[in-house]
Amino acid sequence: MWSSRLMFILAAAGSAVGLGNIWGFPYLAGENGGGVFVLAYLACIALIGLPILIAEILMGRAGRQNPITTMKLLARASGASQFWQIIGWMGALAGFMILSFYGVIAGWAMAYVGDMANGDFVGVTGTEAATVFETFISDPVRVITWQTVFMLVTISITARGVSQGLEKTVQYLMPLLFLLLVILVGYSALTTGHFLEGLGFMFSPDWESFSGDSFIAAMGQAFFTLSLGMGAIMAYGAYMPAGSSVVGTATTIAVLDTSVALMSGLVIFPLVFANGLESSAGPGLMFITLPIAFGQMAGGQIFGTLFFVLVTFAAVTSSISLLEPAVAWVGERLNTSRAKAS
Ligand code: PFF
């Protein structure tokens, strides 16, 4: 069990807040016309994401097992087909598969902490920053090493269990993450001189650029960012103390997650605009465009390092939730210790 409702909120918000918010949301907003995408995203979070989040927490709390067994028990209890179990299987498997690329990108972010601190991006041109990134991601040894480091961190946390591992991690990392984000928004607002432009890009919809595809992208992002459909939230719900309000808790988690995505946009877009760069750079926005911007700014070396520390923290508190359903299932099913299951 989580030791309190607050701990559950921190853990679930930790799962929700991740690469999806800091890396995914800004680049998708940048590619899909800013304000319109943000509006569609907010609508999807409120109308689709939040109800499913509530449902997953409730099911997890009702079953009190790993998501696979929970689906089996709930189907049996309500006289429904045993095939509903498949949902549990698909979730745990999808979480495991997502982790296989999530760990790679988180490894990139970890590597960038060192590169930023080293001053590798100070004064770089666009071509130089792109070369640094492309050389790095086409070097299997470096990429696999960083992914391995990240996965070892993830595994060592889940191995320690709910109260000693998961809870201790989110208890320290989540407040730190919010603090870093506030510092970075302040830096972006005070030093770029383009804060209002960033704000305008995110909040004034340019209807011309709205398309069915941007709506689908916004909906996919809403699912991903709230960690839905993977059993992660169901697994965390299983450790939730009885009696706390699920609707209130889920709303808090969705609000925290959305705030982090919007604040990440407010860190990134002013920096990008202040340096005359393109907001529509796609997945490279965080690994090429942003380092160029930090490389041009006063204090960019320090704040750029802090930025990638922030991304790494956010990724760790999500990856542990991607591994949790599988670890809980293996542990309960094979009756082994969590350490071995992890
Ligand atoms: N919500 C996480 C993010 O936005 O980065 C990613 C994620 C975590 C997706 C856990 C699914 C999940 F089960």
mmCIF file of C-alpha atoms and ligand atoms in Angstrom:
data_model
loop_
_atom_site.group_PDB
_atom_site.id
_atom_site.type_symbol
_atom_site.label_atom_id
_atom_site.label_comp_id
_atom_site.label_asym_id
_atom_site.label_seq_id
_atom_site.Cartn_x
_atom_site.Cartn_y
_atom_site.Cartn_z
ATOM 1 C CA MET A 1 0.000 0.000 0.000
ATOM 2 C CA TRP A 2 0.990 3.598 -0.546
ATOM 3 C CA SER A 3 1.400 5.165 2.868
ATOM 4 C CA SER A 4 -1.075 7.970 2.076
ATOM 5 C CA ARG A 5 -3.315 9.440 -0.601
ATOM 6 C CA LEU A 6 -0.616 12.024 -1.274
ATOM 7 C CA MET A 7 1.901 9.277 -2.014
ATOM 8 C CA PHE A 8 -0.507 7.690 -4.488
ATOM 9 C CA ILE A 9 -0.976 11.073 -6.171
ATOM 10 C CA LEU A 10 2.804 11.581 -6.392
ATOM 11 C CA ALA A 11 3.339 8.093 -7.786
ATOM 12 C CA ALA A 12 0.543 8.313 -10.357
ATOM 13 C CA ALA A 13 1.556 11.856 -11.334
ATOM 14 C CA GLY A 14 5.123 10.531 -11.554
ATOM 15 C CA SER A 15 3.933 7.891 -13.983
ATOM 16 C CA ALA A 16 1.957 10.430 -15.993
ATOM 17 C CA VAL A 17 4.628 13.136 -16.088
ATOM 18 C CA GLY A 18 7.433 11.921 -18.303
ATOM 19 C CA LEU A 19 9.030 12.109 -21.709
ATOM 20 C CA GLY A 20 5.503 12.466 -23.087
ATOM 21 C CA ASN A 21 5.147 15.858 -21.386
ATOM 22 C CA ILE A 22 8.593 17.361 -21.854
ATOM 23 C CA TRP A 23 9.745 15.774 -25.120
ATOM 24 C CA GLY A 24 6.482 14.670 -26.795
ATOM 25 C CA PHE A 25 3.983 17.426 -26.044
ATOM 26 C CA PRO A 26 6.083 20.410 -27.189
ATOM 27 C CA TYR A 27 7.208 18.758 -30.414
ATOM 28 C CA LEU A 28 3.683 17.596 -31.266
ATOM 29 C CA ALA A 29 2.281 21.054 -30.509
ATOM 30 C CA GLY A 30 5.075 22.554 -32.617
ATOM 31 C CA GLU A 31 4.336 20.248 -35.539
ATOM 32 C CA ASN A 32 0.545 20.596 -35.348
ATOM 33 C CA GLY A 33 0.062 24.349 -35.305
ATOM 34 C CA GLY A 34 0.369 25.218 -31.593
ATOM 35 C CA GLY A 35 -2.889 26.522 -30.121
ATOM 36 C CA VAL A 36 -5.306 24.273 -32.018
ATOM 37 C CA PHE A 37 -3.405 21.187 -30.979
ATOM 38 C CA VAL A 38 -3.312 22.399 -27.372
ATOM 39 C CA LEU A 39 -7.093 22.950 -27.389
ATOM 40 C CA ALA A 40 -7.786 19.497 -28.861
ATOM 41 C CA TYR A 41 -5.372 18.000 -26.337
ATOM 42 C CA LEU A 42 -7.072 19.702 -23.384
ATOM 43 C CA ALA A 43 -10.483 18.519 -24.632
ATOM 44 C CA CYS A 44 -9.234 14.925 -24.987
ATOM 45 C CA ILE A 45 -7.716 14.986 -21.488
ATOM 46 C CA ALA A 46 -10.963 16.245 -19.929
ATOM 47 C CA LEU A 47 -13.482 14.205 -21.940
ATOM 48 C CA ILE A 48 -11.658 10.931 -22.592
ATOM 49 C CA GLY A 49 -8.497 10.781 -20.487
ATOM 50 C CA LEU A 50 -9.939 11.710 -17.103
ATOM 51 C CA PRO A 51 -12.876 9.237 -17.210
ATOM 52 C CA ILE A 52 -10.531 6.396 -18.223
ATOM 53 C CA LEU A 53 -8.048 7.403 -15.536
ATOM 54 C CA ILE A 54 -10.844 7.202 -12.948
ATOM 55 C CA ALA A 55 -11.926 3.806 -14.314
ATOM 56 C CA GLU A 56 -8.403 2.367 -14.214
ATOM 57 C CA ILE A 57 -7.785 3.510 -10.652
ATOM 58 C CA LEU A 58 -11.152 2.077 -9.552
ATOM 59 C CA MET A 59 -10.503 -1.273 -11.238
ATOM 60 C CA GLY A 60 -7.025 -1.518 -9.761
ATOM 61 C CA ARG A 61 -8.347 -0.733 -6.293
ATOM 62 C CA ALA A 62 -11.196 -3.206 -6.652
ATOM 63 C CA GLY A 63 -8.929 -6.055 -7.812
ATOM 64 C CA ARG A 64 -5.923 -5.338 -5.594
ATOM 65 C CA GLN A 65 -3.706 -7.579 -7.764
ATOM 66 C CA ASN A 66 -1.492 -7.132 -10.801
ATOM 67 C CA PRO A 67 -3.552 -5.901 -13.809
ATOM 68 C CA ILE A 68 -3.762 -9.344 -15.430
ATOM 69 C CA THR A 69 -5.145 -11.072 -12.347
ATOM 70 C CA THR A 70 -7.297 -8.046 -11.548
ATOM 71 C CA MET A 71 -9.021 -8.260 -14.934
ATOM 72 C CA LYS A 72 -9.588 -11.986 -14.405
ATOM 73 C CA LEU A 73 -11.054 -11.483 -10.925
ATOM 74 C CA LEU A 74 -13.258 -8.569 -11.936
ATOM 75 C CA ALA A 75 -14.600 -10.465 -14.961
ATOM 76 C CA ARG A 76 -15.390 -13.463 -12.777
ATOM 77 C CA ALA A 77 -17.003 -11.348 -10.062
ATOM 78 C CA SER A 78 -19.295 -9.634 -12.548
ATOM 79 C CA GLY A 79 -20.155 -12.812 -14.443
ATOM 80 C CA ALA A 80 -18.521 -11.506 -17.624
ATOM 81 C CA SER A 81 -16.429 -13.434 -20.143
ATOM 82 C CA GLN A 82 -12.944 -14.530 -19.072
ATOM 83 C CA PHE A 83 -11.690 -12.991 -22.304
ATOM 84 C CA TRP A 84 -11.632 -9.617 -20.498
ATOM 85 C CA GLN A 85 -8.329 -10.848 -19.085
ATOM 86 C CA ILE A 86 -6.831 -10.131 -22.486
ATOM 87 C CA ILE A 87 -7.047 -6.438 -21.652
ATOM 88 C CA GLY A 88 -4.762 -7.052 -18.683
ATOM 89 C CA TRP A 89 -2.320 -9.023 -20.824
ATOM 90 C CA MET A 90 -2.297 -6.416 -23.567
ATOM 91 C CA GLY A 91 -1.654 -3.663 -21.039
ATOM 92 C CA ALA A 92 1.257 -5.360 -19.313
ATOM 93 C CA LEU A 93 2.775 -6.348 -22.649
ATOM 94 C CA ALA A 94 2.307 -2.863 -24.140
ATOM 95 C CA GLY A 95 3.917 -1.280 -21.066
ATOM 96 C CA PHE A 96 6.872 -3.615 -21.394
ATOM 97 C CA MET A 97 7.214 -2.816 -25.103
ATOM 98 C CA ILE A 98 6.923 0.934 -24.558
ATOM 99 C CA LEU A 99 9.688 0.634 -21.994
ATOM 100 C CA SER A 100 11.935 -0.796 -24.711
ATOM 101 C CA PHE A 101 11.973 2.547 -26.546
ATOM 102 C CA TYR A 102 11.296 4.734 -23.525
ATOM 103 C CA GLY A 103 14.562 3.561 -21.973
ATOM 104 C CA VAL A 104 16.451 4.459 -25.150
ATOM 105 C CA ILE A 105 15.199 8.038 -25.232
ATOM 106 C CA ALA A 106 15.649 8.410 -21.478
ATOM 107 C CA GLY A 107 19.231 7.208 -22.035
ATOM 108 C CA TRP A 108 19.715 10.004 -24.593
ATOM 109 C CA ALA A 109 18.496 12.511 -22.011
ATOM 110 C CA MET A 110 20.914 11.136 -19.397
ATOM 111 C CA ALA A 111 23.794 11.409 -21.854
ATOM 112 C CA TYR A 112 22.796 15.017 -22.587
ATOM 113 C CA VAL A 113 23.127 15.915 -18.890
ATOM 114 C CA GLY A 114 26.855 15.246 -19.222
ATOM 115 C CA ASP A 115 27.158 16.884 -22.643
ATOM 116 C CA MET A 116 25.399 20.040 -21.460
ATOM 117 C CA ALA A 117 27.449 20.249 -18.264
ATOM 118 C CA ASN A 118 30.603 19.796 -20.353
ATOM 119 C CA GLY A 119 29.664 22.799 -22.444
ATOM 120 C CA ASP A 120 29.511 20.733 -25.650
ATOM 121 C CA PHE A 121 26.712 22.905 -27.014
ATOM 122 C CA VAL A 122 28.086 26.342 -26.155
ATOM 123 C CA GLY A 123 27.870 28.473 -29.280
ATOM 124 C CA VAL A 124 27.052 25.580 -31.647
ATOM 125 C CA THR A 125 25.379 26.163 -35.003
ATOM 126 C CA GLY A 126 22.309 24.235 -36.126
ATOM 127 C CA THR A 127 24.357 21.884 -38.272
ATOM 128 C CA GLU A 128 26.824 21.195 -35.469
ATOM 129 C CA ALA A 129 24.050 20.389 -32.972
ATOM 130 C CA ALA A 130 22.390 18.076 -35.494
ATOM 131 C CA THR A 131 25.718 16.333 -36.129
ATOM 132 C CA VAL A 132 26.325 15.827 -32.385
ATOM 133 C CA PHE A 133 22.874 14.248 -32.036
ATOM 134 C CA GLU A 134 23.036 12.100 -35.154
ATOM 135 C CA THR A 135 26.551 10.856 -34.420
ATOM 136 C CA PHE A 136 25.445 9.964 -30.918
ATOM 137 C CA ILE A 137 22.286 8.060 -31.862
ATOM 138 C CA SER A 138 24.071 6.108 -34.576
ATOM 139 C CA ASP A 139 26.698 4.882 -32.122
ATOM 140 C CA PRO A 140 25.229 1.616 -30.767
ATOM 141 C CA VAL A 141 27.751 1.260 -27.962
ATOM 142 C CA ARG A 142 27.022 4.653 -26.433
ATOM 143 C CA VAL A 143 23.264 4.390 -26.912
ATOM 144 C CA ILE A 144 23.029 0.877 -25.467
ATOM 145 C CA THR A 145 25.288 1.806 -22.567
ATOM 146 C CA TRP A 146 23.065 4.740 -21.592
ATOM 147 C CA GLN A 147 19.904 2.689 -22.045
ATOM 148 C CA THR A 148 21.429 0.020 -19.805
ATOM 149 C CA VAL A 149 22.322 2.545 -17.123
ATOM 150 C CA PHE A 150 18.778 3.888 -17.216
ATOM 151 C CA MET A 151 17.230 0.407 -17.077
ATOM 152 C CA LEU A 152 19.456 -0.573 -14.146
ATOM 153 C CA VAL A 153 18.206 2.466 -12.245
ATOM 154 C CA THR A 154 14.600 1.530 -13.098
ATOM 155 C CA ILE A 155 15.048 -2.121 -12.129
ATOM 156 C CA SER A 156 16.830 -1.314 -8.882
ATOM 157 C CA ILE A 157 13.884 0.870 -7.843
ATOM 158 C CA THR A 158 11.111 -1.639 -8.663
ATOM 159 C CA ALA A 159 13.175 -4.380 -7.008
ATOM 160 C CA ARG A 160 12.954 -2.544 -3.688
ATOM 161 C CA GLY A 161 9.166 -2.693 -3.645
ATOM 162 C CA VAL A 162 6.325 -0.258 -3.214
ATOM 163 C CA SER A 163 7.259 1.558 -0.026
ATOM 164 C CA GLN A 164 11.067 1.359 -0.131
ATOM 165 C CA GLY A 165 11.450 1.690 -3.889
ATOM 166 C CA LEU A 166 8.579 3.393 -5.712
ATOM 167 C CA GLU A 167 7.388 5.597 -2.875
ATOM 168 C CA LYS A 168 10.833 6.798 -1.785
ATOM 169 C CA THR A 169 11.678 7.672 -5.389
ATOM 170 C CA VAL A 170 8.576 9.725 -6.155
ATOM 171 C CA GLN A 171 8.656 11.340 -2.723
ATOM 172 C CA TYR A 172 11.980 13.016 -3.526
ATOM 173 C CA LEU A 173 11.994 13.269 -7.300
ATOM 174 C CA MET A 174 8.520 14.739 -7.856
ATOM 175 C CA PRO A 175 8.974 17.870 -5.675
ATOM 176 C CA LEU A 176 12.441 18.352 -7.198
ATOM 177 C CA LEU A 177 10.987 18.009 -10.673
ATOM 178 C CA PHE A 178 8.373 20.715 -10.024
ATOM 179 C CA LEU A 179 11.011 22.994 -8.536
ATOM 180 C CA LEU A 180 13.309 22.571 -11.555
ATOM 181 C CA LEU A 181 10.414 23.241 -13.901
ATOM 182 C CA VAL A 182 9.461 26.464 -12.104
ATOM 183 C CA ILE A 183 13.113 27.617 -12.213
ATOM 184 C CA LEU A 184 13.282 26.878 -15.945
ATOM 185 C CA VAL A 185 10.008 28.686 -16.726
ATOM 186 C CA GLY A 186 11.428 31.662 -14.794
ATOM 187 C CA TYR A 187 14.655 31.489 -16.806
ATOM 188 C CA SER A 188 12.738 31.346 -20.071
ATOM 189 C CA ALA A 189 10.431 34.207 -19.054
ATOM 190 C CA LEU A 190 13.161 36.503 -17.742
ATOM 191 C CA THR A 191 15.957 35.975 -20.220
ATOM 192 C CA THR A 192 14.484 35.292 -23.661
ATOM 193 C CA GLY A 193 12.358 38.392 -24.199
ATOM 194 C CA HIS A 194 10.054 36.116 -26.260
ATOM 195 C CA PHE A 195 7.860 34.716 -23.511
ATOM 196 C CA LEU A 196 4.687 36.302 -24.873
ATOM 197 C CA GLU A 197 5.408 34.912 -28.301
ATOM 198 C CA GLY A 198 5.677 31.431 -26.790
ATOM 199 C CA LEU A 199 2.457 31.993 -24.864
ATOM 200 C CA GLY A 200 0.692 33.208 -28.013
ATOM 201 C CA PHE A 201 1.898 30.227 -30.022
ATOM 202 C CA MET A 202 0.467 27.832 -27.464
ATOM 203 C CA PHE A 203 -2.778 29.563 -26.651
ATOM 204 C CA SER A 204 -4.021 31.374 -29.734
ATOM 205 C CA PRO A 205 -5.441 28.779 -32.102
ATOM 206 C CA ASP A 206 -4.565 29.049 -35.759
ATOM 207 C CA TRP A 207 -7.626 27.257 -37.192
ATOM 208 C CA GLU A 208 -6.086 26.950 -40.654
ATOM 209 C CA SER A 209 -3.676 24.341 -39.376
ATOM 210 C CA PHE A 210 -6.341 22.175 -37.743
ATOM 211 C CA SER A 211 -6.793 18.769 -39.357
ATOM 212 C CA GLY A 212 -8.148 15.336 -38.524
ATOM 213 C CA ASP A 213 -4.564 14.179 -38.108
ATOM 214 C CA SER A 214 -3.796 16.777 -35.478
ATOM 215 C CA PHE A 215 -6.877 15.665 -33.567
ATOM 216 C CA ILE A 216 -5.743 12.028 -33.666
ATOM 217 C CA ALA A 217 -2.262 13.122 -32.566
ATOM 218 C CA ALA A 218 -3.812 15.060 -29.656
ATOM 219 C CA MET A 219 -5.924 12.068 -28.623
ATOM 220 C CA GLY A 220 -2.980 9.660 -28.772
ATOM 221 C CA GLN A 221 -0.938 12.096 -26.727
ATOM 222 C CA ALA A 222 -3.729 12.354 -24.110
ATOM 223 C CA PHE A 223 -3.687 8.550 -23.641
ATOM 224 C CA PHE A 224 0.097 8.327 -23.542
ATOM 225 C CA THR A 225 0.624 11.232 -21.194
ATOM 226 C CA LEU A 226 -1.885 9.957 -18.624
ATOM 227 C CA SER A 227 -0.287 6.467 -18.812
ATOM 228 C CA LEU A 228 -3.627 4.938 -19.819
ATOM 229 C CA GLY A 229 -4.310 1.461 -21.157
ATOM 230 C CA MET A 230 -0.989 -0.053 -20.039
ATOM 231 C CA GLY A 231 -2.012 -1.390 -16.647
ATOM 232 C CA ALA A 232 0.375 1.088 -15.023
ATOM 233 C CA ILE A 233 -2.348 3.106 -13.334
ATOM 234 C CA MET A 234 -4.311 -0.073 -12.557
ATOM 235 C CA ALA A 235 -1.225 -1.555 -10.897
ATOM 236 C CA TYR A 236 -0.717 1.618 -8.861
ATOM 237 C CA GLY A 237 -4.451 1.718 -8.009
ATOM 238 C CA ALA A 238 -4.073 -1.721 -6.445
ATOM 239 C CA TYR A 239 -1.884 -0.202 -3.719
ATOM 240 C CA MET A 240 -4.221 2.738 -3.067
ATOM 241 C CA PRO A 241 -5.594 3.031 0.464
ATOM 242 C CA ALA A 242 -9.368 2.370 0.597
ATOM 243 C CA GLY A 243 -11.700 5.253 1.197
ATOM 244 C CA SER A 244 -9.954 8.155 -0.554
ATOM 245 C CA SER A 245 -11.929 9.939 -3.261
ATOM 246 C CA VAL A 246 -11.040 8.510 -6.646
ATOM 247 C CA VAL A 247 -12.545 11.344 -8.701
ATOM 248 C CA GLY A 248 -10.728 14.031 -6.719
ATOM 249 C CA THR A 249 -7.466 12.094 -6.837
ATOM 250 C CA ALA A 250 -7.690 11.433 -10.573
ATOM 251 C CA THR A 251 -8.533 15.088 -11.268
ATOM 252 C CA THR A 252 -5.482 16.194 -9.279
ATOM 253 C CA ILE A 253 -3.266 13.818 -11.277
ATOM 254 C CA ALA A 254 -4.659 15.032 -14.619
ATOM 255 C CA VAL A 255 -4.244 18.686 -13.601
ATOM 256 C CA LEU A 256 -0.645 18.129 -12.468
ATOM 257 C CA ASP A 257 0.196 16.274 -15.655
ATOM 258 C CA THR A 258 -1.373 18.911 -17.904
ATOM 259 C CA SER A 259 0.360 21.719 -16.015
ATOM 260 C CA VAL A 260 3.741 20.077 -16.550
ATOM 261 C CA ALA A 261 3.098 19.704 -20.293
ATOM 262 C CA LEU A 262 2.020 23.346 -20.635
ATOM 263 C CA MET A 263 4.932 24.572 -18.515
ATOM 264 C CA SER A 264 7.378 22.540 -20.604
ATOM 265 C CA GLY A 265 6.003 24.322 -23.671
ATOM 266 C CA LEU A 266 6.541 27.632 -21.886
ATOM 267 C CA VAL A 267 10.172 26.718 -21.236
ATOM 268 C CA ILE A 268 10.875 25.485 -24.760
ATOM 269 C CA PHE A 269 9.012 27.776 -27.190
ATOM 270 C CA PRO A 270 10.343 31.143 -25.927
ATOM 271 C CA LEU A 271 13.896 29.730 -26.113
ATOM 272 C CA VAL A 272 13.268 28.460 -29.628
ATOM 273 C CA PHE A 273 11.709 31.722 -30.861
ATOM 274 C CA ALA A 274 14.327 33.922 -29.187
ATOM 275 C CA ASN A 275 16.996 32.173 -31.237
ATOM 276 C CA GLY A 276 15.110 32.318 -34.515
ATOM 277 C CA LEU A 277 14.676 28.541 -34.601
ATOM 278 C CA GLU A 278 11.807 26.414 -35.942
ATOM 279 C CA SER A 279 9.154 25.119 -33.536
ATOM 280 C CA SER A 280 8.173 22.394 -35.996
ATOM 281 C CA ALA A 281 11.424 20.427 -35.760
ATOM 282 C CA GLY A 282 9.647 17.215 -34.668
ATOM 283 C CA PRO A 283 11.283 14.708 -32.292
ATOM 284 C CA GLY A 284 14.600 16.560 -32.688
ATOM 285 C CA LEU A 285 13.135 19.648 -30.988
ATOM 286 C CA MET A 286 14.483 18.666 -27.585
ATOM 287 C CA PHE A 287 17.761 17.116 -28.701
ATOM 288 C CA ILE A 288 18.829 19.473 -31.492
ATOM 289 C CA THR A 289 16.838 22.706 -31.455
ATOM 290 C CA LEU A 290 16.798 23.230 -27.699
ATOM 291 C CA PRO A 291 20.557 22.631 -27.188
ATOM 292 C CA ILE A 292 21.250 25.240 -29.902
ATOM 293 C CA ALA A 293 19.062 27.681 -27.982
ATOM 294 C CA PHE A 294 20.754 26.916 -24.630
ATOM 295 C CA GLY A 295 24.121 27.192 -26.375
ATOM 296 C CA GLN A 296 23.361 30.807 -27.340
ATOM 297 C CA MET A 297 21.964 31.976 -24.025
ATOM 298 C CA ALA A 298 23.674 33.447 -20.979
ATOM 299 C CA GLY A 299 23.619 30.746 -18.294
ATOM 300 C CA GLY A 300 22.561 28.227 -20.933
ATOM 301 C CA GLN A 301 25.147 25.698 -19.846
ATOM 302 C CA ILE A 302 23.786 25.530 -16.294
ATOM 303 C CA PHE A 303 20.119 25.778 -17.198
ATOM 304 C CA GLY A 304 20.506 23.333 -20.078
ATOM 305 C CA THR A 305 22.068 20.829 -17.677
ATOM 306 C CA LEU A 306 19.210 21.357 -15.215
ATOM 307 C CA PHE A 307 16.745 20.855 -18.059
ATOM 308 C CA PHE A 308 18.105 17.414 -18.924
ATOM 309 C CA VAL A 309 18.256 16.461 -15.227
ATOM 310 C CA LEU A 310 14.557 17.337 -15.138
ATOM 311 C CA VAL A 311 13.853 15.132 -18.165
ATOM 312 C CA THR A 312 15.786 12.234 -16.611
ATOM 313 C CA PHE A 313 13.873 12.468 -13.312
ATOM 314 C CA ALA A 314 10.563 12.606 -15.158
ATOM 315 C CA ALA A 315 11.531 9.549 -17.213
ATOM 316 C CA VAL A 316 12.546 7.484 -14.152
ATOM 317 C CA THR A 317 9.263 8.061 -12.312
ATOM 318 C CA SER A 318 7.421 6.891 -15.467
ATOM 319 C CA SER A 319 9.586 3.915 -16.366
ATOM 320 C CA ILE A 320 9.098 2.338 -12.934
ATOM 321 C CA SER A 321 5.348 2.355 -13.609
ATOM 322 C CA LEU A 322 5.865 0.761 -17.026
ATOM 323 C CA LEU A 323 7.743 -2.104 -15.407
ATOM 324 C CA GLU A 324 5.440 -2.460 -12.386
ATOM 325 C CA PRO A 325 2.575 -4.477 -13.997
ATOM 326 C CA ALA A 326 4.998 -7.100 -15.311
ATOM 327 C CA VAL A 327 6.963 -7.235 -12.052
ATOM 328 C CA ALA A 328 3.773 -7.547 -9.989
ATOM 329 C CA TRP A 329 2.511 -10.316 -12.252
ATOM 330 C CA VAL A 330 5.748 -12.317 -12.273
ATOM 331 C CA GLY A 331 6.149 -11.865 -8.496
ATOM 332 C CA GLU A 332 2.595 -12.933 -7.667
ATOM 333 C CA ARG A 333 2.319 -15.676 -10.272
ATOM 334 C CA LEU A 334 5.663 -17.367 -9.781
ATOM 335 C CA ASN A 335 5.734 -16.533 -6.102
ATOM 336 C CA THR A 336 9.195 -15.035 -6.354
ATOM 337 C CA SER A 337 10.674 -12.004 -4.636
ATOM 338 C CA ARG A 338 10.215 -8.613 -6.292
ATOM 339 C CA ALA A 339 13.954 -8.370 -6.715
ATOM 340 C CA LYS A 340 14.039 -11.505 -8.842
ATOM 341 C CA ALA A 341 10.880 -10.534 -10.714
ATOM 342 C CA SER A 342 12.381 -7.117 -11.537
HETATM 343 N N1 PFF B 1 2.943 8.964 -19.230
HETATM 344 C C1 PFF B 1 4.308 8.771 -19.567
HETATM 345 C C2 PFF B 1 4.824 10.015 -20.288
HETATM 346 O O1 PFF B 1 4.057 10.929 -20.562
HETATM 347 O O2 PFF B 1 6.011 10.060 -20.593
HETATM 348 C C3 PFF B 1 4.554 7.562 -20.412
HETATM 349 C C4 PFF B 1 3.878 6.326 -19.921
HETATM 350 C C5 PFF B 1 4.145 5.838 -18.644
HETATM 351 C C6 PFF B 1 2.960 5.709 -20.730
HETATM 352 C C7 PFF B 1 3.486 4.713 -18.170
HETATM 353 C C8 PFF B 1 2.293 4.598 -20.279
HETATM 354 C C9 PFF B 1 2.563 4.121 -19.010
HETATM 355 F F1 PFF B 1 1.935 3.046 -18.590
#
